[in-house]
PDB file of C-alpha atoms in Angstrom:
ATOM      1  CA  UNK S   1      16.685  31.736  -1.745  1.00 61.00           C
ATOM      2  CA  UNK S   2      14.637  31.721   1.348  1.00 69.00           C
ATOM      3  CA  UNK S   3      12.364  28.810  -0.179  1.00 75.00           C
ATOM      4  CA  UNK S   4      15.595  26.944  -0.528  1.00 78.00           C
ATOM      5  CA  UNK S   5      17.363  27.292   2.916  1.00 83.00           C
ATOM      6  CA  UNK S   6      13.603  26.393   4.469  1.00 84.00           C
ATOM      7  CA  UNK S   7      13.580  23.215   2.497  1.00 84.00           C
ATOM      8  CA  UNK S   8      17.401  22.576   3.401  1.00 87.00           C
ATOM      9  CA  UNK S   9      16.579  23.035   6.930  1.00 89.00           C
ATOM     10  CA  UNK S  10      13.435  21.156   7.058  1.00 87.00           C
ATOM     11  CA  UNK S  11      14.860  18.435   4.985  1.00 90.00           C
ATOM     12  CA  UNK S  12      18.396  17.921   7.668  1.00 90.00           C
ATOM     13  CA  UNK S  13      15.804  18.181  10.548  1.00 91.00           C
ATOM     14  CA  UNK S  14      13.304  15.622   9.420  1.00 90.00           C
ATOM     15  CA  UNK S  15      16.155  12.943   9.120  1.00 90.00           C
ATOM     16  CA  UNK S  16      17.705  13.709  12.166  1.00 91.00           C
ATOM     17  CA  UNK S  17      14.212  12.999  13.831  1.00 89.00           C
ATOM     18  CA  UNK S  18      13.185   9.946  11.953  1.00 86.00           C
ATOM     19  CA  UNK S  19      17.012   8.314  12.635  1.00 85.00           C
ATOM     20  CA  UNK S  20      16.123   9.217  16.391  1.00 86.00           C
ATOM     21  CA  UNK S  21      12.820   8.005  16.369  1.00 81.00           C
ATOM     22  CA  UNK S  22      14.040   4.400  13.878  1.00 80.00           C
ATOM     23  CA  UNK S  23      17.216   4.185  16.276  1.00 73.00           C
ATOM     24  CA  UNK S  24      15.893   0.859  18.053  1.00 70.00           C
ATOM     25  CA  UNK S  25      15.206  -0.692  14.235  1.00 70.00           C
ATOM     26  CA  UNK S  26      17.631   0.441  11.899  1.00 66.00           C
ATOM     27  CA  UNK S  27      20.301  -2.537  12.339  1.00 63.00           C
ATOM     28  CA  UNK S  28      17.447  -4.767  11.508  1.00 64.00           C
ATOM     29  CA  UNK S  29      15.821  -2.840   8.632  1.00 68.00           C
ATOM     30  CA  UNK S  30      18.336  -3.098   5.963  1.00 73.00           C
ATOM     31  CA  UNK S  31      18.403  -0.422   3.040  1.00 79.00           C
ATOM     32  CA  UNK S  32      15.332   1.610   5.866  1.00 84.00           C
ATOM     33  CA  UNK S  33      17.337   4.934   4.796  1.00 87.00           C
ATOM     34  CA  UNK S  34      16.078   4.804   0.698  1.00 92.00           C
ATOM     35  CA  UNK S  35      12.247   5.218   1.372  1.00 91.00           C
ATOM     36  CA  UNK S  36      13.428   7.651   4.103  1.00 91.00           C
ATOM     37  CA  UNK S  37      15.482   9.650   1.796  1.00 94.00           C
ATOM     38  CA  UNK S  38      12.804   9.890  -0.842  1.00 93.00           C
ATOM     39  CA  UNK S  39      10.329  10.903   1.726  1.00 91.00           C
ATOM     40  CA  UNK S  40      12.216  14.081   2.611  1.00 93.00           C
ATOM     41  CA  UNK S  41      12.800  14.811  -0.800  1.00 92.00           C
ATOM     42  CA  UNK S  42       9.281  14.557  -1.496  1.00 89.00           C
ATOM     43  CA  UNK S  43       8.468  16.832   1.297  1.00 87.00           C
ATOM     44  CA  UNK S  44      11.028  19.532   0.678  1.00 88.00           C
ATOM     45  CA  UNK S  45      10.216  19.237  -3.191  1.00 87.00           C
ATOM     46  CA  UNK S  46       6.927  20.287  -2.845  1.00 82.00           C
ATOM     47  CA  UNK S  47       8.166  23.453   0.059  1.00 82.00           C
ATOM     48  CA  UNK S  48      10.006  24.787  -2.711  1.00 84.00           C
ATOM     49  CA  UNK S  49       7.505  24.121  -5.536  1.00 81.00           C
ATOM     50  CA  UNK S  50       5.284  26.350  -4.394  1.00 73.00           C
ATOM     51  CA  UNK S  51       7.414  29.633  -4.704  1.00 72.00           C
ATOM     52  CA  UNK S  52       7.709  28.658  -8.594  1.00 69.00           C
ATOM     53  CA  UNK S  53       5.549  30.884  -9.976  1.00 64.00           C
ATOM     54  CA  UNK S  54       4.832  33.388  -7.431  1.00 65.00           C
ATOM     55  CA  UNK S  55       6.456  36.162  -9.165  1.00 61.00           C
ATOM     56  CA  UNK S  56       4.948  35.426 -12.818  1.00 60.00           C
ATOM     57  CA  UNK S  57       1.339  35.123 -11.626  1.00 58.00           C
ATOM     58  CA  UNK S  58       1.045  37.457  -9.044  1.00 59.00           C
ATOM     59  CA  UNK S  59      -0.057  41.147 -10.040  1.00 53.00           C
ATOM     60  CA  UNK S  60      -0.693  39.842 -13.560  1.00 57.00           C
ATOM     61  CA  UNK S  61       2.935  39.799 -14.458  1.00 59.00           C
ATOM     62  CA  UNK S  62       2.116  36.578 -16.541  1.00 59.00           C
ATOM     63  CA  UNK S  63       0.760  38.934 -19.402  1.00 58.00           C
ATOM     64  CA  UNK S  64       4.335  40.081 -19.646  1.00 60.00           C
ATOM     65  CA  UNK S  65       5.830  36.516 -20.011  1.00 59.00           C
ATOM     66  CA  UNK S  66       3.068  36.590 -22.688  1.00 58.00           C
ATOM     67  CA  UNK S  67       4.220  38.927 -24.587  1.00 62.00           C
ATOM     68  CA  UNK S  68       7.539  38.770 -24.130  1.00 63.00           C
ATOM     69  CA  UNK S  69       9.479  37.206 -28.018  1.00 63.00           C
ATOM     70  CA  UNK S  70      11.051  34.460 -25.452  1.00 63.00           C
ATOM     71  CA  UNK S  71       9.632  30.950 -26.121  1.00 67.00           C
ATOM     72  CA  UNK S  72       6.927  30.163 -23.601  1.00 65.00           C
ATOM     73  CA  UNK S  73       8.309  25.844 -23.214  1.00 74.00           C
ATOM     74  CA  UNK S  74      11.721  28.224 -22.391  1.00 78.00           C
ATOM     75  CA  UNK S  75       9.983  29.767 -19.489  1.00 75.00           C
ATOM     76  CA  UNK S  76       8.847  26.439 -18.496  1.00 79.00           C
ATOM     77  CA  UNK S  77      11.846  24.292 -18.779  1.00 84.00           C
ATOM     78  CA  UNK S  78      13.766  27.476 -17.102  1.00 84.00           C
ATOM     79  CA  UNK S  79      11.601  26.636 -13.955  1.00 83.00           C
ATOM     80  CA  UNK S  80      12.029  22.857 -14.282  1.00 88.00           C
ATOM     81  CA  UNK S  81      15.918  23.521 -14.676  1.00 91.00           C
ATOM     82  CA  UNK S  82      15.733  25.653 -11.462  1.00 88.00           C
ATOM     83  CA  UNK S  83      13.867  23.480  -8.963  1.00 89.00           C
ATOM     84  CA  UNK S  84      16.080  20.331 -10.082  1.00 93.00           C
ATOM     85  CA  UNK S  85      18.954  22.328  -9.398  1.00 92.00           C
ATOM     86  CA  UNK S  86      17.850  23.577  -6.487  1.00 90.00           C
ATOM     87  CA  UNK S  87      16.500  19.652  -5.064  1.00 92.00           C
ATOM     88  CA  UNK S  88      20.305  18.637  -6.693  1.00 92.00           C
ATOM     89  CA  UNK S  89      21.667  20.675  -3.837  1.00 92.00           C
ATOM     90  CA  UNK S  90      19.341  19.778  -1.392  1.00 92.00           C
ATOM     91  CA  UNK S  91      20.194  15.802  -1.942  1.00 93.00           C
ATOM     92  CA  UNK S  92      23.877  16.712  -1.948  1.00 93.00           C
ATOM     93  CA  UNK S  93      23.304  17.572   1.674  1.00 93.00           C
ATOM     94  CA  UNK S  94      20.851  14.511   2.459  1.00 93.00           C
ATOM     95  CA  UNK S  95      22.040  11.536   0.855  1.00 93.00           C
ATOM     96  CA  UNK S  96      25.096  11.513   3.088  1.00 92.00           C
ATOM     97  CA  UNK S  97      23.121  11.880   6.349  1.00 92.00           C
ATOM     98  CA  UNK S  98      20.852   9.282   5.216  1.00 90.00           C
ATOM     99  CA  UNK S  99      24.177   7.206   4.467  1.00 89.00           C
ATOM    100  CA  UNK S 100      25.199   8.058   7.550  1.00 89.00           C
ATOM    101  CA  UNK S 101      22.706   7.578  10.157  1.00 87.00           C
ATOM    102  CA  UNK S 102      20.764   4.065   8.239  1.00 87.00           C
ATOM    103  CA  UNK S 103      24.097   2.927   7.411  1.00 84.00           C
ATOM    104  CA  UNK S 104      23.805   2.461   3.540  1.00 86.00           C
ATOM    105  CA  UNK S 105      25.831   1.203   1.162  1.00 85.00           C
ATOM    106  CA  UNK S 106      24.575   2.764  -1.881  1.00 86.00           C
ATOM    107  CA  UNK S 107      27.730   1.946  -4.182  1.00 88.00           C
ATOM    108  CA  UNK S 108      28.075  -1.893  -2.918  1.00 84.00           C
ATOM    109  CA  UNK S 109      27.485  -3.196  -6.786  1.00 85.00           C
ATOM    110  CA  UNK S 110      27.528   0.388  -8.848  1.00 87.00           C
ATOM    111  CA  UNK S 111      28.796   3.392  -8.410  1.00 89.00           C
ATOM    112  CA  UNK S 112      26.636   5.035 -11.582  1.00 92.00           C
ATOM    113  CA  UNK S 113      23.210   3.825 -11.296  1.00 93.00           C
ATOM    114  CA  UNK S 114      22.581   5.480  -7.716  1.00 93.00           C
ATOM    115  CA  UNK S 115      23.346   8.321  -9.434  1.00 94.00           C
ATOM    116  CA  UNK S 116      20.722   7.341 -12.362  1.00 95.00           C
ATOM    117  CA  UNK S 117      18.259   6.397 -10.094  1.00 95.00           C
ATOM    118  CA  UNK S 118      18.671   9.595  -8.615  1.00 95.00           C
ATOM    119  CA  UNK S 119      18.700  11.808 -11.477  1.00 95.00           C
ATOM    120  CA  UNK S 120      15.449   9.785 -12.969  1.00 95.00           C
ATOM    121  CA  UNK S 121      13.532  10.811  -9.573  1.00 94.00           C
ATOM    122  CA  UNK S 122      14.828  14.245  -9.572  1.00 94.00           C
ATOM    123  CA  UNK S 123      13.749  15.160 -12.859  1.00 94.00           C
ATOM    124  CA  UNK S 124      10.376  13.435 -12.704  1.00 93.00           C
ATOM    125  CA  UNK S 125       9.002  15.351  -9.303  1.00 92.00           C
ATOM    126  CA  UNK S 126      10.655  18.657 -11.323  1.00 90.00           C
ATOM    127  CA  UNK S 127       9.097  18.074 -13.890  1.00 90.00           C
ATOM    128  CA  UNK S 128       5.489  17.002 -12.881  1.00 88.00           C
ATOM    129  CA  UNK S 129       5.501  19.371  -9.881  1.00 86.00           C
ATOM    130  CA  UNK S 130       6.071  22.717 -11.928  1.00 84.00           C
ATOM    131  CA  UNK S 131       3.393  21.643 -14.627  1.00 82.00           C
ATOM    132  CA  UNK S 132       0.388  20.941 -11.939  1.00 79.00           C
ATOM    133  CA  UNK S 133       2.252  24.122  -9.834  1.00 76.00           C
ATOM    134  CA  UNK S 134       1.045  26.637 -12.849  1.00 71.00           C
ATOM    135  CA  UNK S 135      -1.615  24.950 -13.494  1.00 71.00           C
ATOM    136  CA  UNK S 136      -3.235  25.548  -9.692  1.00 68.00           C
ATOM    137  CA  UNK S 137      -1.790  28.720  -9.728  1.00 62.00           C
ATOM    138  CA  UNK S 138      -3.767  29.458 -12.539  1.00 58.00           C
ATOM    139  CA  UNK S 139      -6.868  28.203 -10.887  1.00 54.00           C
ATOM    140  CA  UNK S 140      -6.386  29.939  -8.059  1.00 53.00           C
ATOM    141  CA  UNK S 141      -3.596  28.466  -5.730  1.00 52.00           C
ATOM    142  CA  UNK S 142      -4.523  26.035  -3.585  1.00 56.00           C
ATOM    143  CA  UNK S 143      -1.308  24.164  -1.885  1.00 56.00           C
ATOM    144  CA  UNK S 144      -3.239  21.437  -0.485  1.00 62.00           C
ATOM    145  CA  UNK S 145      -4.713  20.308  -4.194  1.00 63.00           C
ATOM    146  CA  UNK S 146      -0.332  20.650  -5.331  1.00 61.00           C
ATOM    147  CA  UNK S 147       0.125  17.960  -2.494  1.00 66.00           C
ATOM    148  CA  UNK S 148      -2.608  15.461  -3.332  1.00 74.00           C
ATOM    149  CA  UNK S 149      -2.323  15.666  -7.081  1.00 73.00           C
ATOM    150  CA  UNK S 150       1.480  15.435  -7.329  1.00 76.00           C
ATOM    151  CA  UNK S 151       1.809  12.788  -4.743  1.00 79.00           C
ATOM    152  CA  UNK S 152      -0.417  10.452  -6.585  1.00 84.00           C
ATOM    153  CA  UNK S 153       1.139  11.033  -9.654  1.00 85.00           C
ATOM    154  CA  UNK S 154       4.077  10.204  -8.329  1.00 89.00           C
ATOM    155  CA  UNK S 155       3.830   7.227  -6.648  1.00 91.00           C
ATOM    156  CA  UNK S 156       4.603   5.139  -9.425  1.00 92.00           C
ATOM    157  CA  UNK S 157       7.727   6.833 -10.181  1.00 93.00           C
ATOM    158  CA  UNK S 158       9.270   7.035  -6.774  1.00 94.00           C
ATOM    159  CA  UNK S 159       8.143   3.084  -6.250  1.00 94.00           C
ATOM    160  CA  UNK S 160      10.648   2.746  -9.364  1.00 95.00           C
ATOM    161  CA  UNK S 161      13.075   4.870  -8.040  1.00 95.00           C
ATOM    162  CA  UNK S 162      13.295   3.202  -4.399  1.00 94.00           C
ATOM    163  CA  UNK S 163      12.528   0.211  -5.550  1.00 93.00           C
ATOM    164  CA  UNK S 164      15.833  -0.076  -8.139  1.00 93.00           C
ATOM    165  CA  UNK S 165      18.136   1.213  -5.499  1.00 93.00           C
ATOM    166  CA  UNK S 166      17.231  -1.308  -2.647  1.00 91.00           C
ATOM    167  CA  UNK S 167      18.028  -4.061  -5.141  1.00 90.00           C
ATOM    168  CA  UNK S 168      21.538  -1.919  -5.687  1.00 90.00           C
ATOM    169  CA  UNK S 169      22.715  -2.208  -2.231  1.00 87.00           C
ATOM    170  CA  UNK S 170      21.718  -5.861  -2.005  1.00 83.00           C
ATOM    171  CA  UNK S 171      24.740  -8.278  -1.545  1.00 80.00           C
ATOM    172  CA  UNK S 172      23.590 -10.014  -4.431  1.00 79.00           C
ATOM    173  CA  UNK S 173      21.480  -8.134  -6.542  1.00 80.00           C
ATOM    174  CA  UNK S 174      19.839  -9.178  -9.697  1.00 87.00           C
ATOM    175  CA  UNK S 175      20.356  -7.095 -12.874  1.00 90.00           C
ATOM    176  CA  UNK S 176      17.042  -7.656 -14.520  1.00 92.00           C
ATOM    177  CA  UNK S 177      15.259  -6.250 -11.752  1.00 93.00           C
ATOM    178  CA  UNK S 178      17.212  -3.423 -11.649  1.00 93.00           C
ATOM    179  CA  UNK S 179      16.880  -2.645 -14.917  1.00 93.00           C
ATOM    180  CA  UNK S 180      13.705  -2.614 -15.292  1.00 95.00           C
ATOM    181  CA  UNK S 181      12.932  -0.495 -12.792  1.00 95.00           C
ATOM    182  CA  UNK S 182      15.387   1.986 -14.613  1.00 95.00           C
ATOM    183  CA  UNK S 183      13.595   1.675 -17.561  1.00 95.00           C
ATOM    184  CA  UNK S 184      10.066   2.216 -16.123  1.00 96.00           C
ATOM    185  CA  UNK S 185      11.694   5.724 -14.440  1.00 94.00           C
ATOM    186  CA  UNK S 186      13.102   6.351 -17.674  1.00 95.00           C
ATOM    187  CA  UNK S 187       9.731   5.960 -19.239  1.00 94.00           C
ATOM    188  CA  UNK S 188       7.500   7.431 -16.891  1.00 93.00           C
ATOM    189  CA  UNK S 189       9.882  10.336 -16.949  1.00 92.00           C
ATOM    190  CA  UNK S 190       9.637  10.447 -21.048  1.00 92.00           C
ATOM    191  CA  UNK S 191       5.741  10.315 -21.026  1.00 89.00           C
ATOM    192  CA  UNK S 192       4.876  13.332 -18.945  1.00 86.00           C
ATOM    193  CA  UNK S 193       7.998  14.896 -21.190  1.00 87.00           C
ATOM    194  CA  UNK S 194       6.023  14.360 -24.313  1.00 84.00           C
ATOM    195  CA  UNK S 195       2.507  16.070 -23.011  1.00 81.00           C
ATOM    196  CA  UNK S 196       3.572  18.327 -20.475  1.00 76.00           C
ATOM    197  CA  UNK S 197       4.923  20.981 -22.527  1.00 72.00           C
ATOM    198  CA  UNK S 198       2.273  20.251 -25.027  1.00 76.00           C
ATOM    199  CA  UNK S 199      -0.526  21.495 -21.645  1.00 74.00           C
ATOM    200  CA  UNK S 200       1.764  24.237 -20.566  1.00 71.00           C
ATOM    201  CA  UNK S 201       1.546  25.821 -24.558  1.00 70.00           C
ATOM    202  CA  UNK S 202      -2.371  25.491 -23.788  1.00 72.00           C
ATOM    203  CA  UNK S 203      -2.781  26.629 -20.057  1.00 65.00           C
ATOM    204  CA  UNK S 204      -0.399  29.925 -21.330  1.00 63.00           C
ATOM    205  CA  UNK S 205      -2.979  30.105 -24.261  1.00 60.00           C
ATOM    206  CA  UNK S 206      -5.849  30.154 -22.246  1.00 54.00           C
ATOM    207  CA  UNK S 207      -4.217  33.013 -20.144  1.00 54.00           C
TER     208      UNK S 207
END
């Protein structure tokens, strides 16, 4: 709860700021808001990442996840579940002020594939971000290594993601381009599905 309303807060904050500080240049930097937008996402994704697994894997209370007859991928899709819910909310309350204050037009051709676009970055930076998150809370917790780790391996995801809906709000936009920076998301997405439960079965195992 408190992880979330931080993140909401820092998230409204940080775009009122940058709109203040890009007032002079917004009319002449169309579609400026998307990078923006997936900046603070970014940002407040990885405030309320690091709360994850606080409760599990402090005072040993992993052991009892262990041993409990739940499945151990249900623990870890339970936390992927809850942080994209949780970032859901958070973008319900951003994406409008973005719209607002870069003066988007994010359903000028579609009205679905913003929403696709946004659902493929959601899930990715849940899903990547609570693997690594275990996995340096296992080691030891270190924030800072959560930062670097996840933001490189999520550059090429959030290039897709940004990319794709730039081309949406385009007067003319071409289709080809668009889709196929829906299907790398898609399949970007699908390859760290595949493994990272696989890793999460092994860190648990080496508990």
């Amino acid at each position: 709860k408190d992880s979330f309303f931080a993140a909401l807060l820092f998230s409204i904050v940080l775009v009122l700021l940058i709109a203040i500080g890009l007032l002079s240049v917004i009319s002449q930097s169309y579609g400026l808001g998307i990078p923006v937008f997936w900046s603070v996402i970014l940002f407040a994704g990885v405030l309320l990442v690091r709360s994850l697994f606080e409760y599990e894997l402090t005072e040993s209370r992993i052991i009892g996840v262990l041993l409990s007859p739940v499945s151990h991928l249900l623990v870890f899709y339970s936390k992927v579940t809850a942080l994209f819910l949780v970032l859901c909310f958070v973008q319900i309350i951003v994406f409008p002020l973005c719209i607002f204050f870069f003066a988007l037009e994010p359903f000028r051709n579609s009205v679905i594939l913003p929403f696709a676009f946004l659902l493929i970055g959601n899930y990715g930076f849940c899903y990547i971000s609570t693997l690594f998150q275990f996995l340096l809370f296992r080691g030891g917790n270190r924030p800072f290594l959560l930062t670097i780790i996840v933001y490189q391996l999520l550059f090429p995801l959030f290039i897709s993601v940004i990319s794709g809906m730039y081309q949406i709000i385009l007067p003319v936009y071409d289709p080809a381009t668009v889709k196929f920076w829906l299907q790398f998301g898609l399949i970007y997405d699908m390859c760290f599905t595949l493994v990272g439960g696989w890793i999460f079965e092994l860190l648990l195992e080496g508990e």
